[in-house]
Amino acid sequence: GQLGMGLAEMLRKQYGTDNVILSDIKKPPPHIFRSGPFVYADVLDYKHLRELIINNQITWLVHYSALLSAVGEANVALARKINITGLHNVLDLALENCLRLFVPSTIGAFGPSSPRDPVPDLCVQRPRTIYGVSKVHGELMGEYLHHKHGLDFRCLRYPGVISVNTPPGGGTTDYAVQIFHDALSTGHHECYLRPDTRLPMMHISDCHRATVEFMQAPECQLSLRTYNIAAMSFTPEEVAQEIRKHLPQLKVTYSPDSVRQTIADSWPVRFDDSNARRDWGWAPAFGLEELVVIKLVYQP
Ligand SMILES: NC(=O)c1ccc[n+]([C@@H]2O[C@H](COP(=O)([O-])OP(=O)(O)OC[C@H]3O[C@@H](n4cnc5c(N)ncnc54)[C@H](O)[C@@H]3O)[C@@H](O)[C@H]2O)c1
């Protein structure tokens, strides 16, 4: 999906093309198919996953398959299956085969009763979406198996990720990808959130680098198994203002979508990532200004 393809590219540069296998249930674009090993794998098919792990001598597993927040609310039964049953398959296989396992979490793992500005790593988590509920479940199951059976489970709570050329998968922060595309094509963006909706965001290259650095960190450096990571927080109005410094004609209209606005209003506006910075040296490279320059000038 949006994140897997770029992460594979980064890992392949470090570990060799043939040592990183991408998988999905969807046919990938031709350039991805040509870029290295790709296999069909359904997270709901336990036996086939086990066969892939054993036949390919897998040692690390990055589990990205999920239905995201907005798509999940539209299909709760499927989200429950993929995000919870699929995760259980992956956890069991990782334990059985001594894999190092990475599972991402999200700002969506918090809810209206969590502290919002900033939200720390450890606090009340009562999300109101099936996506958030499944992510809290993932955090807890992974940590439980780590403490009880020594599973090398690692989890980062990603902010909204702003990708370069892969389309977003139906999350609440997708507008922050679309606005750049619209600014460069039609010059008009219709935003499904209110102009003052502040959410944590991150450029995709920071997200991939955080993931790789965290996966490589020695176990003894980790005081937690689930960390917040932050880079910037902005509102639609602020990102539009920043884009207008380069494209003054950008027009943004607002037509809040009740599902996504309600989700966004229940999420924190800023992550406290001080534990990640202290334990394994996390530091983002992109703030809002750098993000806008790179999106408009270098990697539209
Ligand atoms: N993109 C973000 O802004 C963001 C933010 C926080 C966390 N995350 C997390 O990062 C991970 C990746 O997100 P993404 O943006 O790449 O999502 P995405 O929707 O683009 O990709 C998810 C992929 O999962 C695949 N999938 C669906 N059902 C499957 C199944 N049964 N078996 C195997 N694969 C299946 C889909 O085909 C899709 O390619 C997710 O776990 C998501 O929760 C993403």
PDB file of N, CA and C in Angstrom, residues 186-252:
ATOM      1  N   THR A 186      -4.981  21.304 -10.591  1.00  0.00           N
ATOM      2  CA  THR A 186      -6.104  22.214 -10.884  1.00  0.00           C
ATOM      3  C   THR A 186      -5.987  23.565 -10.169  1.00  0.00           C
ATOM      4  N   GLY A 187      -5.181  23.626  -9.115  1.00  0.00           N
ATOM      5  CA  GLY A 187      -5.089  24.871  -8.338  1.00  0.00           C
ATOM      6  C   GLY A 187      -6.232  25.027  -7.352  1.00  0.00           C
ATOM      7  N   HIS A 188      -7.084  23.995  -7.233  1.00  0.00           N
ATOM      8  CA  HIS A 188      -8.214  24.069  -6.299  1.00  0.00           C
ATOM      9  C   HIS A 188      -8.294  22.794  -5.471  1.00  0.00           C
ATOM     10  N   HIS A 189      -8.370  22.944  -4.151  1.00  0.00           N
ATOM     11  CA  HIS A 189      -8.543  21.776  -3.288  1.00  0.00           C
ATOM     12  C   HIS A 189      -9.798  21.950  -2.453  1.00  0.00           C
ATOM     13  N   GLU A 190     -10.650  20.923  -2.476  1.00  0.00           N
ATOM     14  CA  GLU A 190     -11.813  20.947  -1.589  1.00  0.00           C
ATOM     15  C   GLU A 190     -11.494  20.050  -0.410  1.00  0.00           C
ATOM     16  N   CYS A 191     -11.439  20.639   0.776  1.00  0.00           N
ATOM     17  CA  CYS A 191     -10.971  19.921   1.961  1.00  0.00           C
ATOM     18  C   CYS A 191     -12.150  19.348   2.736  1.00  0.00           C
ATOM     19  N   TYR A 192     -12.026  18.068   3.151  1.00  0.00           N
ATOM     20  CA  TYR A 192     -13.116  17.422   3.890  1.00  0.00           C
ATOM     21  C   TYR A 192     -13.017  17.662   5.400  1.00  0.00           C
ATOM     22  N   LEU A 193     -11.985  18.446   5.814  1.00  0.00           N
ATOM     23  CA  LEU A 193     -11.885  18.820   7.240  1.00  0.00           C
ATOM     24  C   LEU A 193     -12.069  20.330   7.377  1.00  0.00           C
ATOM     25  N   ARG A 194     -12.423  20.780   8.592  1.00  0.00           N
ATOM     26  CA  ARG A 194     -12.502  22.217   8.862  1.00  0.00           C
ATOM     27  C   ARG A 194     -11.102  22.826   8.778  1.00  0.00           C
ATOM     28  N   PRO A 195     -11.019  24.132   8.441  1.00  0.00           N
ATOM     29  CA  PRO A 195      -9.696  24.748   8.267  1.00  0.00           C
ATOM     30  C   PRO A 195      -8.806  24.729   9.499  1.00  0.00           C
ATOM     31  N   ASP A 196      -9.411  24.627  10.700  1.00  0.00           N
ATOM     32  CA  ASP A 196      -8.606  24.699  11.937  1.00  0.00           C
ATOM     33  C   ASP A 196      -8.335  23.327  12.561  1.00  0.00           C
ATOM     34  N   THR A 197      -8.491  22.249  11.790  1.00  0.00           N
ATOM     35  CA  THR A 197      -8.300  20.902  12.344  1.00  0.00           C
ATOM     36  C   THR A 197      -6.812  20.553  12.381  1.00  0.00           C
ATOM     37  N   ARG A 198      -6.242  20.597  13.572  1.00  0.00           N
ATOM     38  CA  ARG A 198      -4.797  20.349  13.693  1.00  0.00           C
ATOM     39  C   ARG A 198      -4.529  18.868  13.950  1.00  0.00           C
ATOM     40  N   LEU A 199      -3.616  18.299  13.155  1.00  0.00           N
ATOM     41  CA  LEU A 199      -3.257  16.890  13.337  1.00  0.00           C
ATOM     42  C   LEU A 199      -1.745  16.714  13.155  1.00  0.00           C
ATOM     43  N   PRO A 200      -1.173  15.701  13.828  1.00  0.00           N
ATOM     44  CA  PRO A 200       0.250  15.407  13.636  1.00  0.00           C
ATOM     45  C   PRO A 200       0.483  14.798  12.243  1.00  0.00           C
ATOM     46  N   MET A 201       1.560  15.216  11.593  1.00  0.00           N
ATOM     47  CA  MET A 201       1.863  14.744  10.228  1.00  0.00           C
ATOM     48  C   MET A 201       3.352  14.462  10.107  1.00  0.00           C
ATOM     49  N   MET A 202       3.710  13.725   9.041  1.00  0.00           N
ATOM     50  CA  MET A 202       5.122  13.388   8.822  1.00  0.00           C
ATOM     51  C   MET A 202       5.366  13.109   7.340  1.00  0.00           C
ATOM     52  N   HIS A 203       6.506  13.566   6.827  1.00  0.00           N
ATOM     53  CA  HIS A 203       6.874  13.222   5.454  1.00  0.00           C
ATOM     54  C   HIS A 203       7.242  11.744   5.406  1.00  0.00           C
ATOM     55  N   ILE A 204       6.910  11.098   4.304  1.00  0.00           N
ATOM     56  CA  ILE A 204       7.086   9.644   4.211  1.00  0.00           C
ATOM     57  C   ILE A 204       8.542   9.204   4.384  1.00  0.00           C
ATOM     58  N   SER A 205       9.490  10.034   3.969  1.00  0.00           N
ATOM     59  CA  SER A 205      10.886   9.584   4.109  1.00  0.00           C
ATOM     60  C   SER A 205      11.293   9.555   5.586  1.00  0.00           C
ATOM     61  N   ASP A 206      10.760  10.481   6.395  1.00  0.00           N
ATOM     62  CA  ASP A 206      11.003  10.420   7.839  1.00  0.00           C
ATOM     63  C   ASP A 206      10.346   9.167   8.436  1.00  0.00           C
ATOM     64  N   CYS A 207       9.153   8.849   7.954  1.00  0.00           N
ATOM     65  CA  CYS A 207       8.431   7.677   8.470  1.00  0.00           C
ATOM     66  C   CYS A 207       9.216   6.395   8.181  1.00  0.00           C
ATOM     67  N   HIS A 208       9.718   6.266   6.949  1.00  0.00           N
ATOM     68  CA  HIS A 208      10.490   5.066   6.603  1.00  0.00           C
ATOM     69  C   HIS A 208      11.793   5.000   7.402  1.00  0.00           C
ATOM     70  N   ARG A 209      12.452   6.151   7.519  1.00  0.00           N
ATOM     71  CA  ARG A 209      13.734   6.159   8.237  1.00  0.00           C
ATOM     72  C   ARG A 209      13.508   5.805   9.714  1.00  0.00           C
ATOM     73  N   ALA A 210      12.444   6.359  10.310  1.00  0.00           N
ATOM     74  CA  ALA A 210      12.140   6.037  11.711  1.00  0.00           C
ATOM     75  C   ALA A 210      11.935   4.529  11.865  1.00  0.00           C
ATOM     76  N   THR A 211      11.215   3.947  10.919  1.00  0.00           N
ATOM     77  CA  THR A 211      10.897   2.518  11.007  1.00  0.00           C
ATOM     78  C   THR A 211      12.177   1.684  10.945  1.00  0.00           C
ATOM     79  N   VAL A 212      13.053   2.017   9.992  1.00  0.00           N
ATOM     80  CA  VAL A 212      14.286   1.240   9.833  1.00  0.00           C
ATOM     81  C   VAL A 212      15.192   1.448  11.054  1.00  0.00           C
ATOM     82  N   GLU A 213      15.336   2.695  11.498  1.00  0.00           N
ATOM     83  CA  GLU A 213      16.213   2.953  12.649  1.00  0.00           C
ATOM     84  C   GLU A 213      15.699   2.244  13.914  1.00  0.00           C
ATOM     85  N   PHE A 214      14.388   2.237  14.069  1.00  0.00           N
ATOM     86  CA  PHE A 214      13.792   1.592  15.240  1.00  0.00           C
ATOM     87  C   PHE A 214      13.965   0.067  15.170  1.00  0.00           C
ATOM     88  N   MET A 215      13.787  -0.490  13.974  1.00  0.00           N
ATOM     89  CA  MET A 215      13.969  -1.934  13.803  1.00  0.00           C
ATOM     90  C   MET A 215      15.410  -2.344  14.066  1.00  0.00           C
ATOM     91  N   GLN A 216      16.347  -1.439  13.751  1.00  0.00           N
ATOM     92  CA  GLN A 216      17.766  -1.767  13.909  1.00  0.00           C
ATOM     93  C   GLN A 216      18.272  -1.498  15.330  1.00  0.00           C
ATOM     94  N   ALA A 217      17.516  -0.761  16.127  1.00  0.00           N
ATOM     95  CA  ALA A 217      17.997  -0.385  17.471  1.00  0.00           C
ATOM     96  C   ALA A 217      18.201  -1.628  18.343  1.00  0.00           C
ATOM     97  N   PRO A 218      19.319  -1.701  19.059  1.00  0.00           N
ATOM     98  CA  PRO A 218      19.528  -2.840  19.964  1.00  0.00           C
ATOM     99  C   PRO A 218      18.429  -2.893  21.019  1.00  0.00           C
ATOM    100  N   GLU A 219      18.000  -4.112  21.343  1.00  0.00           N
ATOM    101  CA  GLU A 219      16.903  -4.300  22.311  1.00  0.00           C
ATOM    102  C   GLU A 219      17.162  -3.577  23.625  1.00  0.00           C
ATOM    103  N   CYS A 220      18.443  -3.546  24.031  1.00  0.00           N
ATOM    104  CA  CYS A 220      18.749  -2.974  25.350  1.00  0.00           C
ATOM    105  C   CYS A 220      18.471  -1.468  25.400  1.00  0.00           C
ATOM    106  N   GLN A 221      18.329  -0.822  24.233  1.00  0.00           N
ATOM    107  CA  GLN A 221      18.044   0.622  24.223  1.00  0.00           C
ATOM    108  C   GLN A 221      16.551   0.927  24.384  1.00  0.00           C
ATOM    109  N   LEU A 222      15.715  -0.093  24.260  1.00  0.00           N
ATOM    110  CA  LEU A 222      14.268   0.166  24.217  1.00  0.00           C
ATOM    111  C   LEU A 222      13.639   0.053  25.605  1.00  0.00           C
ATOM    112  N   SER A 223      13.156   1.174  26.130  1.00  0.00           N
ATOM    113  CA  SER A 223      12.458   1.106  27.409  1.00  0.00           C
ATOM    114  C   SER A 223      10.966   0.841  27.191  1.00  0.00           C
ATOM    115  N   LEU A 224      10.496   1.003  25.949  1.00  0.00           N
ATOM    116  CA  LEU A 224       9.100   0.728  25.604  1.00  0.00           C
ATOM    117  C   LEU A 224       9.077  -0.156  24.362  1.00  0.00           C
ATOM    118  N   ARG A 225       7.930  -0.682  24.043  1.00  0.00           N
ATOM    119  CA  ARG A 225       7.772  -1.456  22.792  1.00  0.00           C
ATOM    120  C   ARG A 225       6.868  -0.710  21.819  1.00  0.00           C
ATOM    121  N   THR A 226       6.201   0.330  22.293  1.00  0.00           N
ATOM    122  CA  THR A 226       5.335   1.159  21.447  1.00  0.00           C
ATOM    123  C   THR A 226       5.693   2.622  21.711  1.00  0.00           C
ATOM    124  N   TYR A 227       6.135   3.311  20.666  1.00  0.00           N
ATOM    125  CA  TYR A 227       6.558   4.707  20.826  1.00  0.00           C
ATOM    126  C   TYR A 227       5.754   5.628  19.905  1.00  0.00           C
ATOM    127  N   ASN A 228       5.471   6.835  20.386  1.00  0.00           N
ATOM    128  CA  ASN A 228       5.010   7.924  19.507  1.00  0.00           C
ATOM    129  C   ASN A 228       6.210   8.435  18.717  1.00  0.00           C
ATOM    130  N   ILE A 229       6.003   8.812  17.454  1.00  0.00           N
ATOM    131  CA  ILE A 229       7.032   9.576  16.734  1.00  0.00           C
ATOM    132  C   ILE A 229       6.371  10.802  16.106  1.00  0.00           C
ATOM    133  N   ALA A 230       7.055  11.931  16.205  1.00  0.00           N
ATOM    134  CA  ALA A 230       6.471  13.187  15.713  1.00  0.00           C
ATOM    135  C   ALA A 230       7.415  13.878  14.750  1.00  0.00           C
ATOM    136  N   ALA A 231       6.839  14.747  13.920  1.00  0.00           N
ATOM    137  CA  ALA A 231       7.648  15.594  13.040  1.00  0.00           C
ATOM    138  C   ALA A 231       7.080  17.013  13.019  1.00  0.00           C
ATOM    139  N   MET A 232       5.769  17.132  12.768  1.00  0.00           N
ATOM    140  CA  MET A 232       5.114  18.454  12.689  1.00  0.00           C
ATOM    141  C   MET A 232       3.619  18.254  12.965  1.00  0.00           C
ATOM    142  N   SER A 233       2.945  19.368  13.285  1.00  0.00           N
ATOM    143  CA  SER A 233       1.484  19.341  13.397  1.00  0.00           C
ATOM    144  C   SER A 233       0.970  20.563  12.668  1.00  0.00           C
ATOM    145  N   PHE A 234      -0.024  20.395  11.805  1.00  0.00           N
ATOM    146  CA  PHE A 234      -0.572  21.568  11.119  1.00  0.00           C
ATOM    147  C   PHE A 234      -2.053  21.406  10.840  1.00  0.00           C
ATOM    148  N   THR A 235      -2.684  22.535  10.468  1.00  0.00           N
ATOM    149  CA  THR A 235      -4.104  22.547  10.093  1.00  0.00           C
ATOM    150  C   THR A 235      -4.168  22.685   8.565  1.00  0.00           C
ATOM    151  N   PRO A 236      -5.323  22.384   7.953  1.00  0.00           N
ATOM    152  CA  PRO A 236      -5.457  22.597   6.512  1.00  0.00           C
ATOM    153  C   PRO A 236      -5.138  24.041   6.123  1.00  0.00           C
ATOM    154  N   GLU A 237      -5.582  24.986   6.953  1.00  0.00           N
ATOM    155  CA  GLU A 237      -5.341  26.399   6.664  1.00  0.00           C
ATOM    156  C   GLU A 237      -3.833  26.711   6.650  1.00  0.00           C
ATOM    157  N   GLU A 238      -3.107  26.147   7.601  1.00  0.00           N
ATOM    158  CA  GLU A 238      -1.668  26.420   7.687  1.00  0.00           C
ATOM    159  C   GLU A 238      -0.900  25.812   6.519  1.00  0.00           C
ATOM    160  N   VAL A 239      -1.264  24.599   6.126  1.00  0.00           N
ATOM    161  CA  VAL A 239      -0.532  23.996   5.001  1.00  0.00           C
ATOM    162  C   VAL A 239      -0.868  24.760   3.712  1.00  0.00           C
ATOM    163  N   ALA A 240      -2.121  25.201   3.576  1.00  0.00           N
ATOM    164  CA  ALA A 240      -2.501  25.976   2.387  1.00  0.00           C
ATOM    165  C   ALA A 240      -1.700  27.287   2.336  1.00  0.00           C
ATOM    166  N   GLN A 241      -1.570  27.950   3.481  1.00  0.00           N
ATOM    167  CA  GLN A 241      -0.793  29.199   3.572  1.00  0.00           C
ATOM    168  C   GLN A 241       0.646  28.981   3.116  1.00  0.00           C
ATOM    169  N   GLU A 242       1.226  27.880   3.575  1.00  0.00           N
ATOM    170  CA  GLU A 242       2.623  27.562   3.257  1.00  0.00           C
ATOM    171  C   GLU A 242       2.763  27.254   1.750  1.00  0.00           C
ATOM    172  N   ILE A 243       1.783  26.550   1.194  1.00  0.00           N
ATOM    173  CA  ILE A 243       1.816  26.231  -0.240  1.00  0.00           C
ATOM    174  C   ILE A 243       1.696  27.512  -1.058  1.00  0.00           C
ATOM    175  N   ARG A 244       0.865  28.459  -0.578  1.00  0.00           N
ATOM    176  CA  ARG A 244       0.657  29.728  -1.308  1.00  0.00           C
ATOM    177  C   ARG A 244       1.928  30.566  -1.404  1.00  0.00           C
ATOM    178  N   LYS A 245       2.915  30.302  -0.535  1.00  0.00           N
ATOM    179  CA  LYS A 245       4.190  31.025  -0.665  1.00  0.00           C
ATOM    180  C   LYS A 245       4.856  30.667  -1.993  1.00  0.00           C
ATOM    181  N   HIS A 246       4.522  29.480  -2.532  1.00  0.00           N
ATOM    182  CA  HIS A 246       5.108  29.024  -3.802  1.00  0.00           C
ATOM    183  C   HIS A 246       4.086  29.092  -4.937  1.00  0.00           C
ATOM    184  N   LEU A 247       2.818  28.826  -4.608  1.00  0.00           N
ATOM    185  CA  LEU A 247       1.745  28.839  -5.616  1.00  0.00           C
ATOM    186  C   LEU A 247       0.619  29.744  -5.102  1.00  0.00           C
ATOM    187  N   PRO A 248       0.773  31.064  -5.268  1.00  0.00           N
ATOM    188  CA  PRO A 248      -0.171  32.008  -4.640  1.00  0.00           C
ATOM    189  C   PRO A 248      -1.612  31.844  -5.119  1.00  0.00           C
ATOM    190  N   GLN A 249      -1.818  31.224  -6.278  1.00  0.00           N
ATOM    191  CA  GLN A 249      -3.192  31.106  -6.812  1.00  0.00           C
ATOM    192  C   GLN A 249      -3.990  29.962  -6.196  1.00  0.00           C
ATOM    193  N   LEU A 250      -3.377  29.149  -5.296  1.00  0.00           N
ATOM    194  CA  LEU A 250      -4.102  27.999  -4.722  1.00  0.00           C
ATOM    195  C   LEU A 250      -5.389  28.447  -4.020  1.00  0.00           C
ATOM    196  N   LYS A 251      -6.501  27.796  -4.406  1.00  0.00           N
ATOM    197  CA  LYS A 251      -7.783  28.084  -3.769  1.00  0.00           C
ATOM    198  C   LYS A 251      -8.212  26.853  -2.967  1.00  0.00           C
ATOM    199  N   VAL A 252      -8.586  27.068  -1.701  1.00  0.00           N
ATOM    200  CA  VAL A 252      -9.054  25.942  -0.890  1.00  0.00           C
ATOM    201  C   VAL A 252     -10.459  26.242  -0.402  1.00  0.00           C
TER     202      VAL A 252
END
